[in-house]
Coordinates of C-alpha atoms in Angstrom, one line a residue:
Chain A
M1248 CA 117.4 49.7 35.0
R1249 CA 114.8 49.0 36.6
R1250 CA 112.9 46.9 34.5
A1251 CA 115.2 44.8 33.3
G1252 CA 116.3 44.0 36.5
A1253 CA 113.3 43.0 37.2
S1254 CA 112.9 40.6 34.0
A1255 CA 116.8 39.3 35.0
A1256 CA 114.7 37.9 37.7
A1257 CA 112.6 36.1 36.6
M1258 CA 114.5 34.5 34.6
A1259 CA 117.0 33.4 37.4
A1260 CA 113.4 32.0 38.8
A1261 CA 112.8 29.6 36.1
S1262 CA 115.8 28.1 35.6
I1263 CA 115.8 27.4 39.7
L1264 CA 112.8 26.2 38.8
L1265 CA 113.7 24.4 36.0
A1266 CA 117.1 23.2 37.9
G1267 CA 114.7 22.1 40.4
C1268 CA 112.2 20.2 38.9
A1269 CA 113.6 16.7 38.2
A1270 CA 110.1 15.3 37.1
P1271 CA 109.1 16.1 33.7
S1272 CA 105.6 17.5 35.3
V1273 CA 106.3 21.4 34.5
G1274 CA 103.3 21.7 32.2
S1275 CA 100.2 19.7 34.6
P1276 CA 101.2 21.5 38.6
E1277 CA 99.3 18.6 41.2
P1278 CA 97.2 19.8 43.4
T1279 CA 95.9 17.5 45.9
T1280 CA 98.3 15.7 46.6
P1281 CA 98.7 14.5 50.1
T1282 CA 101.5 14.8 52.6
T1283 CA 102.8 11.0 52.0
T1284 CA 106.4 12.4 49.8
P1285 CA 108.3 8.1 49.5
A1286 CA 111.9 8.1 50.0
T1287 CA 112.3 6.6 46.7
G1288 CA 114.9 4.3 46.0
S1289 CA 116.4 4.1 42.3
A1290 CA 115.2 0.2 41.5
A1291 CA 113.8 -0.4 44.9
T1292 CA 109.0 -0.8 44.9
T1293 CA 108.3 0.7 47.2
L1294 CA 104.5 -0.3 49.6
T1295 CA 103.5 2.5 51.6
V1296 CA 101.5 1.7 54.9
F1297 CA 99.2 3.9 56.7
A1298 CA 99.0 3.5 59.8
A1299 CA 97.0 5.0 63.9
A1300 CA 98.8 6.3 65.5
S1301 CA 99.4 4.4 68.1
L1302 CA 100.4 2.1 66.1
A1303 CA 104.0 4.1 64.9
T1304 CA 106.4 2.4 66.7
V1305 CA 104.9 -1.2 66.1
F1306 CA 104.4 -0.9 62.9
D1307 CA 108.2 1.2 63.0
E1308 CA 110.1 -2.5 63.4
L1309 CA 107.3 -4.5 61.5
A1310 CA 108.8 -2.2 58.7
E1311 CA 112.1 -3.0 58.9
R1312 CA 111.7 -6.7 59.3
F1313 CA 109.7 -6.7 55.7
E1314 CA 112.6 -4.7 54.5
A1315 CA 114.7 -7.8 55.7
E1316 CA 112.4 -11.0 54.1
H1317 CA 112.0 -9.2 50.6
P1318 CA 115.8 -6.4 49.5
G1319 CA 114.0 -4.5 47.1
V1320 CA 110.9 -3.5 48.7
D1321 CA 111.5 -0.4 50.7
V1322 CA 108.1 0.3 53.2
V1323 CA 107.3 3.5 54.4
V1324 CA 104.9 4.5 57.4
N1325 CA 102.6 7.2 57.1
S1326 CA 101.2 7.5 60.3
G1327 CA 98.8 9.7 62.0
G1328 CA 94.8 10.1 63.0
S1329 CA 92.7 6.9 62.0
G1330 CA 90.3 10.2 60.4
A1331 CA 92.2 12.0 58.5
L1332 CA 94.5 8.7 57.4
A1333 CA 90.9 7.7 56.2
E1334 CA 90.4 10.3 54.5
Q1335 CA 93.4 11.8 52.8
I1336 CA 93.2 7.5 51.0
V1337 CA 89.2 8.7 50.1
Q1338 CA 90.9 12.0 48.4
G1339 CA 93.6 9.5 45.9
A1340 CA 96.5 9.4 48.8
P1341 CA 99.1 6.0 47.6
A1342 CA 98.8 3.8 51.0
D1343 CA 98.7 0.1 49.1
V1344 CA 98.3 -0.8 53.4
F1345 CA 95.7 1.0 55.9
A1346 CA 95.3 0.3 59.5
A1347 CA 92.8 1.8 61.2
A1348 CA 92.7 2.5 65.5
A1349 CA 88.9 1.4 65.2
E1350 CA 87.0 0.6 62.5
A1351 CA 84.1 3.9 61.6
P1352 CA 87.5 4.9 59.7
M1353 CA 88.5 1.1 58.1
Q1354 CA 84.9 1.5 57.3
R1355 CA 85.1 4.8 55.5
V1356 CA 87.6 4.1 53.4
M1357 CA 85.9 0.6 52.3
E1358 CA 82.7 2.8 50.9
A1359 CA 84.8 4.3 49.0
G1360 CA 86.3 0.7 47.8
L1361 CA 89.1 0.8 48.6
V1362 CA 89.6 -2.2 51.0
A1363 CA 87.5 -5.1 50.0
A1364 CA 88.2 -7.0 52.8
P1365 CA 89.6 -5.5 56.9
V1366 CA 90.8 -8.1 58.9
V1367 CA 90.7 -7.2 62.5
F1368 CA 94.6 -7.5 64.2
A1369 CA 94.9 -5.5 67.3
T1370 CA 93.3 -4.8 70.7
N1371 CA 93.8 -2.7 72.3
S1372 CA 92.3 -0.6 76.0
L1373 CA 93.0 3.2 76.9
E1374 CA 95.0 4.0 80.3
L1375 CA 95.7 7.3 82.5
V1376 CA 98.9 9.0 82.2
V1377 CA 100.6 11.3 84.6
P1378 CA 104.0 12.8 84.5
A1379 CA 106.7 10.7 86.3
G1380 CA 106.4 11.6 89.4
N1381 CA 102.3 12.6 89.1
P1382 CA 102.3 16.2 90.9
A1383 CA 98.7 16.4 91.6
G1384 CA 98.5 13.1 92.5
V1385 CA 95.9 11.6 90.9
T1386 CA 94.5 8.5 91.2
S1387 CA 91.4 7.6 90.0
L1388 CA 89.5 8.6 86.9
E1389 CA 86.9 10.9 89.4
D1390 CA 90.4 13.3 90.0
L1391 CA 90.1 14.1 85.5
E1392 CA 86.6 15.8 87.0
R1393 CA 89.9 18.3 89.3
E1394 CA 89.2 22.2 87.9
E1395 CA 91.7 22.7 88.4
L1396 CA 93.6 20.2 87.1
R1397 CA 95.7 20.2 83.4
I1398 CA 93.9 17.6 81.2
A1399 CA 94.5 16.1 77.9
L1400 CA 92.6 14.0 76.0
C1401 CA 92.1 13.1 72.8
D1402 CA 88.7 15.0 70.1
E1403 CA 85.3 12.6 70.2
S1404 CA 86.1 12.8 66.6
V1405 CA 89.0 10.4 67.1
P1406 CA 89.3 6.7 68.3
C1407 CA 91.5 7.6 71.0
G1408 CA 88.6 10.1 71.6
A1409 CA 85.4 7.8 71.0
A1410 CA 86.3 5.1 73.0
G1411 CA 87.7 7.5 76.1
V1412 CA 83.4 8.7 75.5
R1413 CA 82.7 5.2 76.3
L1414 CA 84.9 5.3 79.1
F1415 CA 83.9 7.6 80.9
A1416 CA 80.4 7.1 80.8
D1417 CA 80.4 3.7 81.9
A1418 CA 82.6 5.4 84.7
A1419 CA 80.0 7.6 85.1
V1420 CA 83.2 10.2 85.2
K1421 CA 82.5 13.9 84.1
P1422 CA 86.3 14.9 82.7
V1423 CA 86.8 18.4 82.5
P1424 CA 89.9 18.8 79.1
D1425 CA 91.9 22.1 78.8
T1426 CA 92.1 20.4 75.4
L1427 CA 91.3 17.9 73.1
E1428 CA 93.9 16.8 70.6
S1429 CA 93.6 15.7 67.2
D1430 CA 95.6 12.4 68.3
V1431 CA 96.8 10.4 71.2
T1432 CA 99.9 11.3 70.7
A1433 CA 100.1 14.4 71.3
V1434 CA 98.1 13.4 74.5
L1435 CA 101.4 11.4 75.1
T1436 CA 103.2 14.0 74.7
K1437 CA 101.2 17.0 76.4
V1438 CA 100.9 14.7 80.1
A1439 CA 105.3 13.4 79.0
L1440 CA 106.2 17.4 79.0
G1441 CA 104.5 17.9 82.6
E1442 CA 101.9 20.0 80.8
V1443 CA 99.3 18.1 81.6
D1444 CA 98.7 16.6 85.1
A1445 CA 97.3 14.1 83.4
G1446 CA 95.7 12.2 80.2
V1447 CA 93.4 9.3 78.4
V1448 CA 96.2 7.2 76.1
Y1449 CA 96.3 3.8 74.4
R1450 CA 98.5 1.0 77.0
T1451 CA 100.8 1.0 74.7
D1452 CA 101.2 4.0 74.4
V1453 CA 102.3 3.9 77.9
R1454 CA 105.1 1.5 76.8
T1455 CA 106.2 4.1 73.9
A1456 CA 106.9 7.3 76.7
G1457 CA 109.4 4.9 78.6
D1458 CA 110.1 6.7 82.4
A1459 CA 108.5 10.1 81.6
V1460 CA 104.9 8.9 82.8
E1461 CA 103.5 6.5 84.7
R1462 CA 101.1 4.7 84.7
V1463 CA 97.2 4.5 87.1
V1464 CA 95.3 2.1 87.2
V1465 CA 91.9 2.2 85.6
P1466 CA 89.7 -0.9 86.3
E1467 CA 86.7 0.3 84.4
A1468 CA 90.3 0.9 81.1
A1469 CA 89.6 -2.5 80.6
S1470 CA 85.9 -3.2 79.2
V1471 CA 86.7 -0.6 77.0
V1472 CA 88.4 -2.4 73.5
S1473 CA 89.3 -0.8 70.5
R1474 CA 89.8 -3.3 67.6
Y1475 CA 92.1 -2.5 65.1
P1476 CA 91.1 -3.1 61.1
I1477 CA 94.3 -3.6 58.5
A1478 CA 93.9 -4.4 55.1
P1479 CA 95.4 -4.2 51.4
M1480 CA 94.5 -0.9 49.4
T1481 CA 92.3 -3.1 46.3
D1482 CA 94.4 -0.5 44.0
A1483 CA 97.9 -1.2 45.6
A1484 CA 100.5 -0.8 43.2
E1485 CA 101.9 -4.4 44.2
P1486 CA 98.8 -6.0 45.9
A1487 CA 100.7 -9.3 46.0
I1488 CA 103.8 -7.4 48.2
A1489 CA 100.7 -4.9 50.2
A1490 CA 98.7 -9.3 51.5
E1491 CA 101.8 -10.0 52.5
F1492 CA 102.8 -7.2 54.9
V1493 CA 99.6 -7.7 55.6
Q1494 CA 100.2 -11.9 56.2
L1495 CA 102.9 -10.6 58.1
V1496 CA 101.3 -7.8 60.3
T1497 CA 98.4 -10.4 61.1
G1498 CA 100.9 -13.6 61.3
D1499 CA 102.7 -15.5 64.2
A1500 CA 105.5 -12.6 64.0
G1501 CA 103.4 -9.6 64.0
R1502 CA 101.5 -11.1 66.6
T1503 CA 105.4 -11.5 68.9
V1504 CA 106.4 -7.6 68.2
L1505 CA 102.1 -6.8 68.4
E1506 CA 101.8 -8.7 72.0
H1507 CA 105.0 -7.4 73.1
A1508 CA 104.3 -3.9 72.7
G1509 CA 101.4 -4.4 74.5
F1510 CA 98.7 -4.7 72.1
G1511 CA 96.2 -7.3 72.9
A1512 CA 94.9 -10.4 70.4
P1513 CA 92.2 -10.4 68.3
Chain B
M1053 CA 118.2 47.0 29.4
G1054 CA 118.1 49.3 26.5
R1055 CA 114.3 49.2 26.7
R1056 CA 113.2 53.3 27.1
T1057 CA 110.1 53.7 26.3
A1058 CA 108.1 52.2 30.1
E1059 CA 105.1 50.9 28.3
P1060 CA 102.2 50.1 30.5
A1061 CA 101.7 46.8 29.2
A1062 CA 105.1 45.2 27.8
R1063 CA 105.1 42.0 26.3
L1064 CA 106.7 38.6 28.4
S1065 CA 108.7 36.5 26.3
W1066 CA 106.3 33.2 26.1
P1067 CA 108.6 30.7 28.4
V1068 CA 108.4 33.4 31.1
A1069 CA 104.6 34.0 30.3
V1070 CA 104.5 29.4 30.5
L1071 CA 105.9 29.4 33.8
A1072 CA 104.3 32.2 34.5
V1073 CA 101.0 30.6 34.3
T1074 CA 102.3 27.4 35.5
A1075 CA 103.5 29.1 38.6
L1076 CA 99.5 30.8 38.4
A1077 CA 97.7 27.8 37.8
F1078 CA 100.1 26.1 40.8
L1079 CA 98.5 28.9 43.4
V1080 CA 94.7 28.1 42.7
L1081 CA 94.3 24.9 41.3
P1082 CA 93.7 23.7 44.8
I1083 CA 91.0 27.1 46.1
V1084 CA 89.6 25.2 42.4
G1085 CA 89.4 22.4 44.5
L1086 CA 88.1 23.5 47.7
I1087 CA 85.8 25.3 45.8
A1088 CA 84.4 22.9 43.4
R1089 CA 84.7 19.6 46.4
A1090 CA 82.2 22.7 48.6
P1091 CA 78.8 21.3 50.1
W1092 CA 77.4 24.2 48.1
G1093 CA 73.5 22.9 49.4
E1094 CA 74.8 22.3 53.2
L1095 CA 76.4 25.1 53.3
P1096 CA 74.0 27.4 55.2
E1097 CA 73.7 24.3 57.6
L1098 CA 77.1 23.8 58.0
L1099 CA 78.1 27.3 59.4
V1100 CA 75.7 27.8 61.6
R1101 CA 76.2 24.9 63.6
A1102 CA 77.2 26.7 67.2
P1103 CA 80.9 24.8 67.3
V1104 CA 81.6 26.7 63.7
L1105 CA 80.0 30.3 64.5
E1106 CA 82.2 29.0 68.2
A1107 CA 85.3 29.1 66.5
L1108 CA 85.2 31.9 64.2
V1109 CA 84.6 34.4 67.3
L1110 CA 87.5 32.8 68.7
S1111 CA 89.5 33.0 65.6
F1112 CA 88.3 36.9 64.6
G1113 CA 89.3 38.2 68.5
T1114 CA 91.9 36.8 68.4
A1115 CA 92.7 37.4 65.3
L1116 CA 92.0 40.7 66.6
G1117 CA 93.7 40.9 69.9
S1118 CA 97.3 39.8 68.5
T1119 CA 97.2 42.2 65.5
A1120 CA 96.6 45.0 67.8
I1121 CA 99.8 43.5 70.0
C1122 CA 102.1 43.1 66.5
L1123 CA 100.9 46.7 65.8
V1124 CA 102.3 48.3 69.1
F1125 CA 105.4 46.4 69.8
G1126 CA 106.5 45.6 65.6
V1127 CA 106.5 49.8 63.8
P1128 CA 109.0 50.2 66.5
L1129 CA 110.9 47.1 65.8
A1130 CA 110.8 48.0 62.3
T1131 CA 111.8 52.1 63.8
L1132 CA 115.3 50.0 64.9
L1133 CA 115.1 47.6 61.6
A1134 CA 115.3 50.3 59.6
R1135 CA 117.8 52.2 61.3
A1136 CA 119.7 49.5 61.8
G1137 CA 121.4 49.9 58.6
G1138 CA 124.3 51.6 59.7
W1139 CA 124.6 49.4 61.7
R1140 CA 128.4 47.0 61.5
A1141 CA 127.2 43.9 59.4
L1142 CA 126.9 40.9 62.2
P1143 CA 124.7 42.8 64.4
R1144 CA 122.9 43.9 61.7
R1145 CA 122.4 40.4 60.4
L1146 CA 121.7 38.6 64.0
L1147 CA 118.8 41.1 64.2
R1148 CA 117.6 41.1 61.2
A1149 CA 118.1 37.3 60.8
A1150 CA 116.2 36.8 64.7
V1151 CA 112.7 38.7 62.8
T1152 CA 112.4 36.4 59.9
V1153 CA 113.1 33.1 62.4
P1154 CA 109.6 33.0 62.9
L1155 CA 108.7 33.6 59.2
V1156 CA 110.9 29.9 57.8
L1157 CA 110.5 28.4 60.8
P1158 CA 107.2 25.4 60.8
P1159 CA 105.1 26.7 63.2
V1160 CA 104.7 23.2 65.3
V1161 CA 108.0 24.2 66.2
G1162 CA 108.1 27.0 66.8
G1163 CA 104.7 26.1 69.6
I1164 CA 107.0 23.6 70.5
A1165 CA 110.1 26.6 71.6
L1166 CA 107.1 28.3 73.3
L1167 CA 105.9 25.4 75.4
L1168 CA 109.3 25.3 76.0
L1169 CA 109.6 29.1 76.6
L1170 CA 106.2 29.0 78.9
G1171 CA 104.8 26.2 79.2
R1172 CA 104.7 24.6 83.3
R1173 CA 108.5 23.3 83.3
G1174 CA 109.3 26.2 81.0
L1175 CA 112.3 29.0 81.4
V1176 CA 109.6 31.4 82.1
G1177 CA 106.1 29.4 82.6
A1178 CA 108.0 27.4 85.6
P1179 CA 109.4 30.8 87.7
L1180 CA 106.0 32.2 86.5
E1181 CA 104.2 29.5 88.1
A1182 CA 106.1 29.1 91.2
A1183 CA 105.6 32.7 92.0
F1184 CA 101.9 34.1 90.9
G1185 CA 100.5 30.6 90.4
V1186 CA 99.8 31.7 86.5
T1187 CA 100.1 28.9 83.8
V1188 CA 99.7 30.0 79.9
P1189 CA 99.8 26.9 77.4
F1190 CA 95.8 26.0 77.4
T1191 CA 94.0 29.0 77.4
T1192 CA 93.2 32.0 75.1
G1193 CA 96.0 34.1 75.8
A1194 CA 98.6 31.1 75.1
V1195 CA 96.2 31.4 71.0
V1196 CA 97.1 35.0 70.7
I1197 CA 101.1 34.1 72.2
A1198 CA 101.1 31.7 69.3
Q1199 CA 99.6 34.3 66.4
V1200 CA 101.8 36.8 67.5
F1201 CA 105.1 34.6 67.1
V1202 CA 104.1 33.9 63.3
A1203 CA 102.4 37.5 61.9
L1204 CA 104.6 39.8 64.4
P1205 CA 107.6 39.2 60.9
F1206 CA 105.2 40.1 58.1
L1207 CA 104.4 43.2 60.2
V1208 CA 107.5 43.8 60.6
F1209 CA 109.1 43.4 56.9
A1210 CA 106.1 46.1 56.5
V1211 CA 107.0 48.6 57.6
E1212 CA 109.9 48.6 57.7
G1213 CA 110.1 48.8 53.9
A1214 CA 107.5 52.1 54.4
L1215 CA 110.4 53.7 56.2
R1216 CA 113.1 53.6 54.1
S1217 CA 111.3 54.4 51.3
A1218 CA 109.9 56.9 53.0
N1219 CA 112.2 60.4 52.4
R1220 CA 114.0 60.6 55.8
R1221 CA 114.7 64.7 54.2
T1222 CA 112.0 65.8 54.9
E1223 CA 112.1 64.5 58.3
L1224 CA 114.8 66.5 58.7
A1225 CA 113.3 69.2 57.0
A1226 CA 110.9 69.4 60.4
A1227 CA 113.6 68.6 62.2
T1228 CA 114.8 71.8 61.4
L1229 CA 112.2 74.1 61.9
G1230 CA 112.1 73.1 65.8
A1231 CA 109.6 70.0 65.8
S1232 CA 110.6 67.9 68.6
R1233 CA 111.4 64.3 67.7
W1234 CA 107.9 63.8 68.6
Q1235 CA 106.7 66.0 66.1
V1236 CA 108.6 64.6 63.9
F1237 CA 107.5 61.4 64.4
R1238 CA 104.1 62.4 64.7
F1239 CA 102.8 64.5 62.0
V1240 CA 106.0 63.7 59.5
T1241 CA 107.2 59.8 59.7
L1242 CA 103.6 57.9 60.5
P1243 CA 101.8 59.8 57.3
L1244 CA 104.6 58.8 55.1
V1245 CA 104.4 55.1 56.9
A1246 CA 100.8 54.6 57.0
P1247 CA 99.8 52.6 54.5
G1248 CA 102.9 50.1 54.9
V1249 CA 101.0 50.0 58.8
A1250 CA 97.8 50.1 57.2
A1251 CA 99.6 46.8 54.3
G1252 CA 101.3 45.2 57.7
A1253 CA 98.2 44.8 60.0
V1254 CA 96.3 43.8 57.8
L1255 CA 98.8 41.0 56.2
C1256 CA 99.6 39.8 59.7
F1257 CA 96.0 39.8 60.5
T1258 CA 94.6 37.2 58.7
R1259 CA 98.4 35.0 58.9
A1260 CA 96.8 35.6 62.8
L1261 CA 93.8 33.8 61.4
G1262 CA 95.7 30.9 59.3
E1263 CA 97.6 30.1 62.5
F1264 CA 97.7 26.9 62.7
G1265 CA 100.4 24.5 64.4
A1266 CA 102.4 26.6 66.8
T1267 CA 98.4 26.5 68.4
I1268 CA 97.8 23.3 68.5
T1269 CA 101.3 22.1 69.5
F1270 CA 101.5 26.0 72.3
A1271 CA 97.7 26.3 72.7
G1272 CA 95.9 23.3 72.5
S1273 CA 92.3 22.5 71.4
L1274 CA 89.1 23.5 73.8
P1275 CA 86.1 24.8 72.1
G1276 CA 85.7 28.3 72.6
V1277 CA 89.0 28.9 74.6
T1278 CA 91.2 27.2 72.0
R1279 CA 90.0 25.5 68.9
T1280 CA 90.8 28.5 66.6
L1281 CA 88.6 27.6 62.1
P1282 CA 92.0 26.7 61.3
I1283 CA 91.7 23.8 63.6
A1284 CA 88.5 23.5 64.0
S1285 CA 89.1 22.1 60.5
Y1286 CA 91.8 20.1 60.3
L1287 CA 89.7 18.1 63.6
A1288 CA 86.1 18.3 61.4
M1289 CA 88.1 16.6 58.3
Q1290 CA 88.5 13.3 60.8
S1291 CA 84.9 12.4 60.6
D1292 CA 83.1 15.7 59.0
P1293 CA 84.9 15.6 56.3
D1294 CA 82.4 18.5 54.4
E1295 CA 82.2 20.9 57.7
A1296 CA 86.0 20.8 57.2
V1297 CA 85.7 22.4 54.0
A1298 CA 82.5 24.4 54.9
L1299 CA 85.1 25.8 57.2
A1300 CA 88.0 26.2 54.6
L1301 CA 85.4 28.0 52.3
L1302 CA 84.7 30.1 55.7
L1303 CA 88.3 31.2 56.0
L1304 CA 88.9 31.4 51.7
A1305 CA 86.7 34.0 52.3
V1306 CA 87.8 35.8 55.0
S1307 CA 91.2 36.4 54.3
L1308 CA 89.8 36.9 50.0
V1309 CA 88.2 39.7 51.2
V1310 CA 90.2 41.5 53.8
L1311 CA 93.1 40.8 51.4
L1312 CA 91.0 42.4 48.5
S1313 CA 90.5 45.5 50.3
L1314 CA 94.3 46.3 49.8
R1315 CA 93.9 47.1 46.8
D1316 CA 97.3 46.9 45.4
R1317 CA 99.5 47.9 48.5
W1318 CA 100.6 44.2 49.4
V1319 CA 104.3 46.1 49.7
P1320 CA 104.9 49.3 50.5
G1321 CA 106.6 51.5 47.0
V1322 CA 105.3 49.1 45.4
R1323 CA 102.0 48.8 43.5
A1324 CA 100.6 47.6 40.5

């Protein structure tokens, strides 16, 4: 009886598997496909844009505009840490356009021969943010040296952290962080939740977070500028559409949206 | 059905065999990819780097700590769950669902939930800070809490299975012969379920060791304090993929050694 039960269960599992797999890929599983699963419409062309975390809001807006201008094109924005995105692309993730928050990740993709001529389309700088009401009374970068404060920064291995290292060197400040996050949004979330007393994020993120955070003016920050490059992938499924999206971002329409979000001109 | 003999190696029908092998390949091939991509030549050098050792020590320490906590609280919870068989349907199902939730919840969501409970502005965290000046997030303690949250069900279900398959009549016999409740538990129940407890503890430990989402959300990521091996591996992926692969191999090796040490005692009562 027990054996019969087990084989019945196996058959049930098999039928679920068969019913569940719309694509006939049972014979050759593909283990390396990473995170994105673009929601493909029936006959639509999908344009997959890999964008730095700090670009998420702007690119969502630009994607909507692009879709309105190009009926039948579905733009999927995959945002995350620039370095992680670059690694996913190098490992074969299906991107059509890549926009990074620094030149190093783009360089890595270029060395792999996957993009040809990246263009810098925006600049950004860092800013000190505190939770609404500034409970710890943070007024300058020097406050980041106070041991008793909870501080969130980006890890050095991601662009916002690398820019932070330059900023602290310029300002001769040695911060005492409590956490080094993997992307800028994670820092911002922890500030917005009030779990840390201060964090360093991009100027543009302060606007995204709305009333939950307040900015603290840091004169040194203006001198440390992050440059954002964008490029269509050389192996894009629809090179013409990818190039058009890059044109939208680098053109006047993109400029307006980017400026509105607080990004500087290249 | 109808098969009288219980031959150890009964033949599988071919569709089942094909699907089973496909499933196995799906599980094993990513690991093969990892091993194939590994920078074997530089591996020794990559693995003795200070940040790697720091993460390794932290991961082992916290995973051992959370396993100990899971044992202390999980075995009694498993006992409760095993006894709940006689309860009414609703409370019994609620109890089981409560224990299952961390298994099916995305760990990042678990981390957010922990933050909203124990964070500075959290339900319990805010009074805690006001009364004692204690803040939980971003501490090594927070890493352990996150690990306990995700790993506890593994221990509870393993021990519960063992308790259910243990023969209650042996316990009753001991009680009839004058053993106290403690003596019954200590000399009858515990030896019967010990293999299940051991298996549960090992699964719990490996799950805690691999914990990522709840930890990075609730405890953050600071070298030596909260940056465990999986977090170090994820961050290394941003700048030094070779180091990330080396860290991943290290985690894989530890997990394999631990799981192989289980031999066939994966689930109590089921032995291959």
